[in-house]
Coordinates of C-alpha atoms and ligand atoms in Angstrom, one line a residue:
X49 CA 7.2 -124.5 3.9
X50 CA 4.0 -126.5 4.6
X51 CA 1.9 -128.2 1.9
X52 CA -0.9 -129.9 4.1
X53 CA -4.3 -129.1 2.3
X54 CA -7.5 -128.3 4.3
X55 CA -10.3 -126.5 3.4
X56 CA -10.8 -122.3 3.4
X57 CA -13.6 -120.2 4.8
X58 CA -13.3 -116.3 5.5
X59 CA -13.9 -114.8 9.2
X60 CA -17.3 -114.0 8.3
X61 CA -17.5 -117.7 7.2
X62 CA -19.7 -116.8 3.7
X63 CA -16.8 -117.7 1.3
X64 CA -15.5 -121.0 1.6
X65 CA -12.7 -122.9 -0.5
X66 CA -11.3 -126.1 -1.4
X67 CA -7.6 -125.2 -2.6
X68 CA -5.6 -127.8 -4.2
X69 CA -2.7 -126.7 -2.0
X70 CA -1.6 -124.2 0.7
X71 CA 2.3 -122.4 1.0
X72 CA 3.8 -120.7 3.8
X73 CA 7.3 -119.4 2.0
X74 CA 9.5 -117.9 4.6
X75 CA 11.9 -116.0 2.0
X76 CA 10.6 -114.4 -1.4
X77 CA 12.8 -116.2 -3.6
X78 CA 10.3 -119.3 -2.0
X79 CA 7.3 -116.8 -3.4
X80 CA 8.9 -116.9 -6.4
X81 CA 9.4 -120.8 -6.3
X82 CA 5.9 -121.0 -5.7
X83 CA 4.4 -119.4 -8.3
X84 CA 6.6 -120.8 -11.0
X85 CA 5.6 -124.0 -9.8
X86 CA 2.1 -123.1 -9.9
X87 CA 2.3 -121.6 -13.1
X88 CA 4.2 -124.9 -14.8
X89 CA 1.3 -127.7 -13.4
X90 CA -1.2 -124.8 -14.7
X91 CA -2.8 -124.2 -11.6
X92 CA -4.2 -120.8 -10.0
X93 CA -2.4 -118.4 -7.2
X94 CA -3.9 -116.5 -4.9
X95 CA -2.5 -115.4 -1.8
X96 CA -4.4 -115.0 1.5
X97 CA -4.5 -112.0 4.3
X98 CA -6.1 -112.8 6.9
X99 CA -9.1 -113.7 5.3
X100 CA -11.1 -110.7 6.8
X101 CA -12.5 -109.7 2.8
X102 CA -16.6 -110.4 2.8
X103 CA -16.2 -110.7 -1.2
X104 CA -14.1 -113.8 -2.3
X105 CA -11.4 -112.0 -2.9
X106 CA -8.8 -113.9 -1.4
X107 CA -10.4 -117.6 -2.9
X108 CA -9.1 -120.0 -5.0
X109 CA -9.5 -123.7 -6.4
X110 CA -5.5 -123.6 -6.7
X111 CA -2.2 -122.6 -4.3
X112 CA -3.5 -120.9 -1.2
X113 CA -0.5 -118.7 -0.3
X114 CA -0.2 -117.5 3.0
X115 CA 2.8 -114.9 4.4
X116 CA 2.4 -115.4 7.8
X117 CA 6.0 -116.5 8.3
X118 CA 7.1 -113.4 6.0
X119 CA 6.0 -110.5 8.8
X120 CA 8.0 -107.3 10.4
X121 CA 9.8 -104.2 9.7
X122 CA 12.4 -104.8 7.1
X123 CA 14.1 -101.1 7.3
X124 CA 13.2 -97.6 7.7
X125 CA 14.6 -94.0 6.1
X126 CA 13.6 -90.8 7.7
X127 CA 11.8 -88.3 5.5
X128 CA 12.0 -84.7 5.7
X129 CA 9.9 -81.6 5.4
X130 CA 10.9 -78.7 2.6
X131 CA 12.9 -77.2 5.5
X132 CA 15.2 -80.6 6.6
X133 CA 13.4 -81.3 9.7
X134 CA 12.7 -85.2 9.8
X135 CA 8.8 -85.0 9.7
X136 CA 8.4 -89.1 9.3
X137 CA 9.7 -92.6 7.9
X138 CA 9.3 -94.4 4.8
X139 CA 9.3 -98.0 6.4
X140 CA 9.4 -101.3 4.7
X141 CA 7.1 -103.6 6.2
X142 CA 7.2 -107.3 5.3
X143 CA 3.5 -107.6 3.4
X144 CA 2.1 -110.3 6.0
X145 CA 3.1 -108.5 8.9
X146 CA -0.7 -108.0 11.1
X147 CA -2.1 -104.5 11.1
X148 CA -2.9 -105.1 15.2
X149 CA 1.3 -106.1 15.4
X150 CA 2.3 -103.6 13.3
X151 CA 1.3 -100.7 15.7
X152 CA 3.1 -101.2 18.7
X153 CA 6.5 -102.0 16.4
X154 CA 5.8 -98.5 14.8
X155 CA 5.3 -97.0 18.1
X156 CA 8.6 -98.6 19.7
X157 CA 10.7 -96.6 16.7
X158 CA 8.5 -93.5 17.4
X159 CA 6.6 -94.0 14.3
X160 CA 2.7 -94.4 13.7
X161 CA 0.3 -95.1 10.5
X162 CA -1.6 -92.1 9.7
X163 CA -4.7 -93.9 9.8
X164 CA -6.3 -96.9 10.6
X165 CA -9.7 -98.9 10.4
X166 CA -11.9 -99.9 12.9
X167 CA -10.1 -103.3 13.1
X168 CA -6.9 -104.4 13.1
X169 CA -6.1 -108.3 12.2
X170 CA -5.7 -107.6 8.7
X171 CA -2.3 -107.9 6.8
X172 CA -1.0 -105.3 5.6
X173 CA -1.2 -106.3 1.6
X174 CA -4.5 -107.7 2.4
X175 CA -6.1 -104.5 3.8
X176 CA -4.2 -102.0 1.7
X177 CA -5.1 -104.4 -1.6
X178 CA -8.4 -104.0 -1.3
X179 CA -8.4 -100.7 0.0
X180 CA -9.1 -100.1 3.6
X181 CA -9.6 -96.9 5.2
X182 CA -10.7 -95.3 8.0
X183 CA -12.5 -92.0 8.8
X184 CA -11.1 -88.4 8.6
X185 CA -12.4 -85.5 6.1
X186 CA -8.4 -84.9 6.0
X187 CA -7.5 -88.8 6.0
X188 CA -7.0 -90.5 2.7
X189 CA -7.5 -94.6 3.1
X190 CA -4.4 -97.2 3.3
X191 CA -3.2 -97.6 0.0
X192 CA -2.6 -93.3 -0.6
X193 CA 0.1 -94.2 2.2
X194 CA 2.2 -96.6 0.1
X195 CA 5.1 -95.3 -1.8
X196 CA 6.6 -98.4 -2.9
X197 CA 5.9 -102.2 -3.2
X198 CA 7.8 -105.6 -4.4
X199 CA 5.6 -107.8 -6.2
X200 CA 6.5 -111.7 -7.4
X201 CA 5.0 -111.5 -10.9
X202 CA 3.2 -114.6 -12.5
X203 CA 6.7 -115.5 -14.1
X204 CA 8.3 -115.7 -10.8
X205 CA 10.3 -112.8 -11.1
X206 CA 10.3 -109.8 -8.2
X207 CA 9.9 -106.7 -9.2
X208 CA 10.0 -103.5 -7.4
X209 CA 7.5 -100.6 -8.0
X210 CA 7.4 -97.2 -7.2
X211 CA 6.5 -93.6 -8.3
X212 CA 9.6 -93.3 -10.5
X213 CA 10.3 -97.4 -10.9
X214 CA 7.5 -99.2 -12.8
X215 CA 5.3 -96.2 -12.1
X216 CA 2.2 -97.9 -13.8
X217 CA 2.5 -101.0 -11.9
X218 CA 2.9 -99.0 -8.6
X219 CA -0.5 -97.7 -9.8
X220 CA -2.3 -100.4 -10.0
X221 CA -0.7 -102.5 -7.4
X222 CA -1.6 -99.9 -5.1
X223 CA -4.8 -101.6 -4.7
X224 CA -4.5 -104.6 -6.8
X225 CA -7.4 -106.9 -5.3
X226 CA -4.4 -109.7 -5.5
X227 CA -4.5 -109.9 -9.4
X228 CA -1.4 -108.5 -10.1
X229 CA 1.3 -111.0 -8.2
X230 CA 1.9 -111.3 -4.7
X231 CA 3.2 -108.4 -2.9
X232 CA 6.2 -109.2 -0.8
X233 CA 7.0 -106.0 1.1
X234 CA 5.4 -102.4 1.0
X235 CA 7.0 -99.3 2.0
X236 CA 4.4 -96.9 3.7
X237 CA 4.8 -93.3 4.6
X238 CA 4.6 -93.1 8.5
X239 CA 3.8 -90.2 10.8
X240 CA 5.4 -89.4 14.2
X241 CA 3.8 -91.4 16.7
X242 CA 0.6 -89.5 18.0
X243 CA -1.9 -90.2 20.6
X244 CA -5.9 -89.8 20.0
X245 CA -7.8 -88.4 22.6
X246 CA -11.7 -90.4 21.7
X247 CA -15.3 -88.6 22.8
X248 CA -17.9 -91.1 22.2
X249 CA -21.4 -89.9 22.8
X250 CA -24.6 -90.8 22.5
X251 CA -26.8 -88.3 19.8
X252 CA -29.8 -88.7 17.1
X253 CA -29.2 -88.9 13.5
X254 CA -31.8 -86.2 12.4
X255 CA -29.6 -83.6 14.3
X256 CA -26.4 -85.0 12.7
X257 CA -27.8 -85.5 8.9
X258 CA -28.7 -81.7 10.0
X259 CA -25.5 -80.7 9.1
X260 CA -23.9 -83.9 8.2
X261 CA -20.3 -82.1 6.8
X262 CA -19.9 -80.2 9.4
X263 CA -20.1 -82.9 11.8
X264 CA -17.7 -85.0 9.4
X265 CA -15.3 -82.0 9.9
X266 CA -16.0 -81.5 13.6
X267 CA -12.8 -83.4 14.8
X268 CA -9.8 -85.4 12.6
X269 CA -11.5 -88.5 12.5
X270 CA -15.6 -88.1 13.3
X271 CA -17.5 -91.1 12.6
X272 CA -21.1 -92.4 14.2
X273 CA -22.7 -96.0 14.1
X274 CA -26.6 -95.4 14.0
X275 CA -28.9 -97.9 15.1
X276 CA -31.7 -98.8 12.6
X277 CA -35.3 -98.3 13.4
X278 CA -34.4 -95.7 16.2
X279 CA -33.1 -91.8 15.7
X280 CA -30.0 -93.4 18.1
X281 CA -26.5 -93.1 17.5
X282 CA -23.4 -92.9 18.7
X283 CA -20.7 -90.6 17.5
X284 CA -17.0 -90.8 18.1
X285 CA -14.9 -88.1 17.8
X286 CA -11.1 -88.7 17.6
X287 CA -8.6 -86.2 17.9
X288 CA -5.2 -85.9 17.7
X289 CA -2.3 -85.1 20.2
X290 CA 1.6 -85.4 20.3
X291 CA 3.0 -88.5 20.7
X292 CA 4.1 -87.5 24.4
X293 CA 0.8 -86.4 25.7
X294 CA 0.0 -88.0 29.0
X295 CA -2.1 -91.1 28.4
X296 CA -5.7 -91.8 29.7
X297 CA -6.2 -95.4 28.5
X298 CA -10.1 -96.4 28.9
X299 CA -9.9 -98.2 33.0
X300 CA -9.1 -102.3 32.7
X301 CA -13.0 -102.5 34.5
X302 CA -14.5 -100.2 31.8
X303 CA -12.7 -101.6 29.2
X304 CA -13.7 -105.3 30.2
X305 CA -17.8 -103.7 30.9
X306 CA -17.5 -101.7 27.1
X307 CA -15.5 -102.7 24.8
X308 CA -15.9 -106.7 25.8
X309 CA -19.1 -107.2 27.0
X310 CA -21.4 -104.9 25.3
X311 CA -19.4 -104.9 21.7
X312 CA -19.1 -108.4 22.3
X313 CA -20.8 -110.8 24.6
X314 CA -23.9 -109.2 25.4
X315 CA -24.4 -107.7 21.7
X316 CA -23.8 -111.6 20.1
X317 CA -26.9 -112.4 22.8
X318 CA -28.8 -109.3 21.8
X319 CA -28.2 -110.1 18.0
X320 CA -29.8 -113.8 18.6
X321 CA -32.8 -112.4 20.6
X322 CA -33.2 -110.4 17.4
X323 CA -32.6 -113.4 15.1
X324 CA -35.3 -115.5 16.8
X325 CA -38.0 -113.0 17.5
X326 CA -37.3 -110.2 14.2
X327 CA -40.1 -108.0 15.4
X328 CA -38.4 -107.4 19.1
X329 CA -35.2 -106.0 16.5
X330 CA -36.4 -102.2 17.0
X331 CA -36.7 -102.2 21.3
X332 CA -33.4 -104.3 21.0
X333 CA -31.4 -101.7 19.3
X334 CA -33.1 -98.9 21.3
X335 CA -31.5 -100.7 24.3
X336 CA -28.2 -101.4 22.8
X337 CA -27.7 -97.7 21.9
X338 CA -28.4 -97.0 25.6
X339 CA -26.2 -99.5 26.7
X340 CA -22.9 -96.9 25.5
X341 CA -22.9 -94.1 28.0
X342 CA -21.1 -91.3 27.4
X343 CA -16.8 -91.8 27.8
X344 CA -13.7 -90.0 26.7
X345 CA -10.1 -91.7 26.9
X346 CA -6.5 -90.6 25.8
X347 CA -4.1 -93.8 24.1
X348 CA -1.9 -94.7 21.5
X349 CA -3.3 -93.9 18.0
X350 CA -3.2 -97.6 16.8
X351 CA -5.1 -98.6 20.5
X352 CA -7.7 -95.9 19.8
X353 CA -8.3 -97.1 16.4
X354 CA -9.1 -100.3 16.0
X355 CA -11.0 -102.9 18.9
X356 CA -12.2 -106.6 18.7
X357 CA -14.7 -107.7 17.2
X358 CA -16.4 -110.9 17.7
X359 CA -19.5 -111.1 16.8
X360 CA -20.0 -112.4 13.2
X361 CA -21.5 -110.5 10.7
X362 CA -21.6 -109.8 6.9
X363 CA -21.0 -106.1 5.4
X364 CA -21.5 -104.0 2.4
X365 CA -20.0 -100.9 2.1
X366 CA -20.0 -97.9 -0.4
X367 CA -18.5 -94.6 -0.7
X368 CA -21.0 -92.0 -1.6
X369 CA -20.1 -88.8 -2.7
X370 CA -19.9 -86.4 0.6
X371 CA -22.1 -84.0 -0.4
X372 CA -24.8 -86.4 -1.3
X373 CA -24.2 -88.6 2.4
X374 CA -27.2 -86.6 4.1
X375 CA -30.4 -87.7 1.6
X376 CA -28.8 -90.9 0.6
X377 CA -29.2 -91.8 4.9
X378 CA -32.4 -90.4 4.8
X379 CA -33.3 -92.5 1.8
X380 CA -32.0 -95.7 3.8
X381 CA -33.3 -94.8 6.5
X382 CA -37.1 -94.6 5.7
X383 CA -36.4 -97.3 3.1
X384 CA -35.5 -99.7 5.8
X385 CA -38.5 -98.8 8.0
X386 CA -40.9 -99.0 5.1
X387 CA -39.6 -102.7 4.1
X388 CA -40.0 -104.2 7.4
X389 CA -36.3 -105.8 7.1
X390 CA -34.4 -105.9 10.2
X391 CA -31.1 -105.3 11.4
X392 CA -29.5 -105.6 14.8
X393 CA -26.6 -104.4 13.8
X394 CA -25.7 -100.9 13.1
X395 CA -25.4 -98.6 9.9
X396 CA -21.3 -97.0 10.4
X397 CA -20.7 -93.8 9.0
X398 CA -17.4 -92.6 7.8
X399 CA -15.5 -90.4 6.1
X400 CA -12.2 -89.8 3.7
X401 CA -10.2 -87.2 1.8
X402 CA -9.6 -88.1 -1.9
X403 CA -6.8 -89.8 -3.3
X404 CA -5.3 -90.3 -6.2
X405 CA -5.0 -94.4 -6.1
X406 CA -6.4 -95.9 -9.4
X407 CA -9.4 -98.4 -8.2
X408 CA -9.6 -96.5 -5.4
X409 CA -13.4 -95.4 -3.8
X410 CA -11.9 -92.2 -3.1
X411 CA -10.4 -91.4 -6.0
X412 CA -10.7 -87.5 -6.7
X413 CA -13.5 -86.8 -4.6
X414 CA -14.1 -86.8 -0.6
X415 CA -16.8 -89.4 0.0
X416 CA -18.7 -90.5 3.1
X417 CA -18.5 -94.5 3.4
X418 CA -22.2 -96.2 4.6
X419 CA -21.9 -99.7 5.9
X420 CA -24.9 -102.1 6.4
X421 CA -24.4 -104.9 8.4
X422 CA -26.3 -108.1 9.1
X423 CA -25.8 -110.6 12.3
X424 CA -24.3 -113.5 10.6
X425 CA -27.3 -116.0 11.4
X426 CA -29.9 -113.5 9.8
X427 CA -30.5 -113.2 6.1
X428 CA -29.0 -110.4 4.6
X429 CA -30.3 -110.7 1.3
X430 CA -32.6 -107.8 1.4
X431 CA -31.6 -104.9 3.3
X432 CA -28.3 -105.1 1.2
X433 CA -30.4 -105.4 -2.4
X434 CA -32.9 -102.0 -1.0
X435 CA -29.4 -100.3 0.6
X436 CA -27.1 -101.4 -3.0
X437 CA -29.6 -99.7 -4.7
X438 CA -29.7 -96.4 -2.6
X439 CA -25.7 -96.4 -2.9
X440 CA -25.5 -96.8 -6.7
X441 CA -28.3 -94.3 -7.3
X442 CA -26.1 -91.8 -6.0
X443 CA -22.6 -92.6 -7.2
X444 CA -21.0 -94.7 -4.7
X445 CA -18.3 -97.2 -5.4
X446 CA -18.6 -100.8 -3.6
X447 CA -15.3 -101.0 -1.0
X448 CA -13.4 -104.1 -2.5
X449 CA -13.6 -105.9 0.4
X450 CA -17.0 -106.2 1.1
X451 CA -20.4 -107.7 -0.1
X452 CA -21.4 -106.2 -3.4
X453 CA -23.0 -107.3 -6.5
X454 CA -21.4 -105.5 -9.2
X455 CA -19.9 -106.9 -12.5
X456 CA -16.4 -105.7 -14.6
X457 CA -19.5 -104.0 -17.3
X458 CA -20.9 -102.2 -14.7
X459 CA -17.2 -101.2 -12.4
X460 CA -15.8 -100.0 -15.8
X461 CA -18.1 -97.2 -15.4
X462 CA -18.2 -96.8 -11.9
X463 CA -14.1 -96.9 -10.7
X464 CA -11.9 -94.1 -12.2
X465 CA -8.7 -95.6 -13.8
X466 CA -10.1 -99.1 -14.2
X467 CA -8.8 -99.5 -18.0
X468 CA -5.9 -98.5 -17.2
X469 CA -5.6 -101.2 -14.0
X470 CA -7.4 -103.8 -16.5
X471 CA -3.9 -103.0 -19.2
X472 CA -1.8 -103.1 -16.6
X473 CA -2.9 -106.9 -15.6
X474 CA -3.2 -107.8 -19.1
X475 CA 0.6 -107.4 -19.3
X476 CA 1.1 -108.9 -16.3
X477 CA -1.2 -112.1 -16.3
X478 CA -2.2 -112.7 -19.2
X479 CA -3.2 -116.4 -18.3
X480 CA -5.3 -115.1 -15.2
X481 CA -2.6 -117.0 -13.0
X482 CA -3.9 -114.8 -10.0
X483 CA -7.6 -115.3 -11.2
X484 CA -10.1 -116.4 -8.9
X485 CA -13.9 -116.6 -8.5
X486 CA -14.3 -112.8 -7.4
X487 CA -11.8 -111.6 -10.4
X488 CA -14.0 -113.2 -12.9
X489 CA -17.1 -111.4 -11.3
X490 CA -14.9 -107.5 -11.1
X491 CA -12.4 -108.0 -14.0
X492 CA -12.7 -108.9 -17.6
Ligands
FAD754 C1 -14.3 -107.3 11.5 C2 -13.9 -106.5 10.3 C3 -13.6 -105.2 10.3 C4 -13.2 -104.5 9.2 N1 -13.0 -103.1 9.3 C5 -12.7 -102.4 8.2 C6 -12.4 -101.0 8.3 O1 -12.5 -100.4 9.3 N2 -12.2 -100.3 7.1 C7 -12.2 -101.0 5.9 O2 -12.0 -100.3 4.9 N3 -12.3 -102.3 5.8 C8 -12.5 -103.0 6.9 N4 -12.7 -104.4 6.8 C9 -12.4 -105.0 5.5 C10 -11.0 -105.5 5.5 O3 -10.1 -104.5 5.9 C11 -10.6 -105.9 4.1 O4 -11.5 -106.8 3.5 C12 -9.1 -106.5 4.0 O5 -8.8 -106.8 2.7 C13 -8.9 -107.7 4.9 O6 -7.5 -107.9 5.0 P1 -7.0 -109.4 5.0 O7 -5.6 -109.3 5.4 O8 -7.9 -110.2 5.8 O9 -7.1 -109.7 3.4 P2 -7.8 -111.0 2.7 O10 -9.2 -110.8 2.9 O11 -7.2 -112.2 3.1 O12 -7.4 -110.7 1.2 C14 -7.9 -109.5 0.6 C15 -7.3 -109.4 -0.8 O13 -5.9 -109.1 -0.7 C16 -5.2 -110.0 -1.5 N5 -3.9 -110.1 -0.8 C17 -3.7 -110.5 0.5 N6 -2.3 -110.5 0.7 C18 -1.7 -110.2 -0.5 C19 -0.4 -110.2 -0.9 N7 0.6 -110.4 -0.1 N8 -0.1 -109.9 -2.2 C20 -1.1 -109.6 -3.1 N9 -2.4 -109.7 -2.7 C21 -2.7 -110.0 -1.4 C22 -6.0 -111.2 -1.5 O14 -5.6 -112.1 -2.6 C23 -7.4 -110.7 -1.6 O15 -7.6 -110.4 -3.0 C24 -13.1 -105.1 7.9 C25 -13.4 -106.5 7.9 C26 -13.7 -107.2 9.0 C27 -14.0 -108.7 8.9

């Protein structure tokens, strides 16, 4: 264990903390030790992903808990279909274990995540605690995947959740937004290992908001980032093969040229042109959505999935209702271009299958998820006031992870199951051990 104390900030670097002290327990009777600690002096818990949430959802002014040294596959059972054929694993996964490290382990045992984000250097508990998700119409988000969890409880003791064991706290510890304990391990349903085969393309968003389901439905996991102040985007289609198709991994050249230099270097020089002359913003992103020709590749699910990003920025996120996706981009769009706020960055468009995870932005209904991003060194202040506004106006839920302005008064009304989550804590921690700044703002 280490206890040296320096100061936290988040990747996007808009939520910093000073906590009082920082833990790395190796075993999870040294979770438990932790907390019980914690809980004796009176200070405040919180463990730490890593760090990838816009909100503050992984602060604190107490214990900064981090389980980078409790990572890997702890063990995996085989799970059948109604006839006996082995269809999948259950597999325990040690809850610090990195999304991006997680893949290739899965894929060595023949195994895959159904689906992943865009990004993969979260933890597991981190992403799936505040639920992440992908795109698919048929896709649900991480935390439908999890059937079972351990949790250290503010009293130190470890408890172990599922569907038929502490079924409520499974629940709510599904996506607990770390204010139930600390999870230890998770066990996640896994698929057999599959390849993607990815169509990117450029296209215009009046001909996809044309028909905006169908597109969502046009492949297993369709998605499109438009560029603001243009009709420009570009639409990536993901389909899936057997685990045994022959690859087609993007070239090394075209990888370095694409995915490094234009998602990277050259859009980070692009995004400070835009920051220090605003009005060159709309010829910028007409360039940058030329910039993606055309490609088509065939990898590993995990390697299709997710890819680096580098260039700093801060997010919101909602999940409209899908059948309300098409006018609420419409909306946004002439919104923004009526404002005169700029954005380099562009608008990501995904979709998901509903769920039955309490808290969840899914939950019972298929959604479209709208992101609006903002270059890091630009203000974001009021594209995301004129875009929050859109969102809630139609329904949408704010992803936990990411930069929204609602209160517990007004997510009460908003998130399905959230009394029931808010009893579950009470019983839990009653003295807010595993309180921070962000659970004062979402929780009563
Ligand atoms: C570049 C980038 C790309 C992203 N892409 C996507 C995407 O494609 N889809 C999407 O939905 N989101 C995406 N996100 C958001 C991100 O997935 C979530 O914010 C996620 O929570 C980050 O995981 P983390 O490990 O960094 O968790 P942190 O931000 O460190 O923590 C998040 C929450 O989880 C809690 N937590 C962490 N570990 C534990 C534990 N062991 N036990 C209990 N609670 C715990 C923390 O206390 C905190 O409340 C992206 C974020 C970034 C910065």
């Amino acid at each position: 264990m280490t206890t040296s104390v320096a100061p936290w900030q988040n990747w996007a670097g808009n939520v910093l903390a000073t906590p009082s002290e920082r833990r790395a327990p190796t075993t999870v009777a040294e979770v438990s030790d932790v907390v019980t600690a914690a809980a004796e002096r009176g200070d405040r818990v919180k463990c730490v992903g890593a760090g990838h949430s816009f909100t503050p959802a992984a602060t604190t002014d107490g214990v900064l808990v981090s389980l980078d040294d409790l990572t890997g596959i702890e063990s995996i059972v085989p799970t059948r279909d109604p006839a006996g054929r082995v269809d999948g694993a259950d597999v325990t996964v040690w809850a610090g274990t990195r999304l991006h490290r997680l893949g290739p382990l899965l894929w060595d045992l023949g195994l895959a995540q159904q689906n992943l984000g865009d990004f993969a250097e979260q933890s597991l508990a981190g992403a799936v605690s505040t639920g992440t998700h992908g795109t698919g119409c048929g896709a649900q988000g991480l935390p439908a995947t999890v059937v079972g969890l351990q949790l250290v409880t503010a009293d130190g003791s470890v408890l172990s959740c599922s569907p038929t064991s502490h079924p409520e706290v499974f629940e709510a510890a599904r996506l607990g937004i770390g204010a139930l304990g600390i999870i230890t391990k998770m066990t996640i349903r896994c698929v057999p290992a599959f390849a993607l085969r990815a169509e990117e393309r450029p296209w215009t968003l009046s001909a996809a908001l044309q028909d905006l389901e169908g597109f969502a439905r046009s492949a297993d996991h369709a998605e499109f980032f438009w560029f603001p102040h243009t009709d420009a985007i570009t639409v990536k289609r993901n389909t899936r093969l057997p685990g045994d198709t022959e690859l087609r991994p993007v070239g090394r050249v075209r990888e370095l040229v694409s995915d490094e230099f234009l998602s990277n270097e050259a859009f980070d020089a692009l995004c400070r042109a835009a920051t220090r002359r605003p009005a060159l913003t709309p010829r910028l992103n007409r360039l940058a959505s030329r910039a993606l020709s055309a490609r088509g590749f065939t990898d590993r699910s995990y390697r299709v999935f997710a890819s680096p990003r580098r260039v700093r920025f801060r997010e919101m996120e909602y999940a409209v209702p899908l059948g309300a996706a098409s006018a609420v981009l419409r909306d946004l769009r002439d919104t923004i271009d009526r404002s005169g706020v700029v954005t380099p960055f562009p608008v990501e468009v995904r979709f998901a299958a509903a769920d039955d995870v309490w808290m969840s932005t899914a939950h019972h209904r298929d959604v479209c998820y709208i992101a609006v991003h903002q270059y890091h060194r630009m203000d974001h202040t009021e594209l995301f006031r004129l875009a929050e506004s859109i969102f809630l106006a139609s329904g949408g839920r704010p992803h936990w992870g990411k930069m929204h302005t609602r209160t517990a008064a007004d997510l009460s009304t908003m998130v399905e199951r959230f009394d029931d989550f808010v009893s579950v804590r009470d019983r839990l921690d009653p003295d807010r051990l595993f309180g921070n700044e962000y659970t004062e703002r979402v929780l009563p």
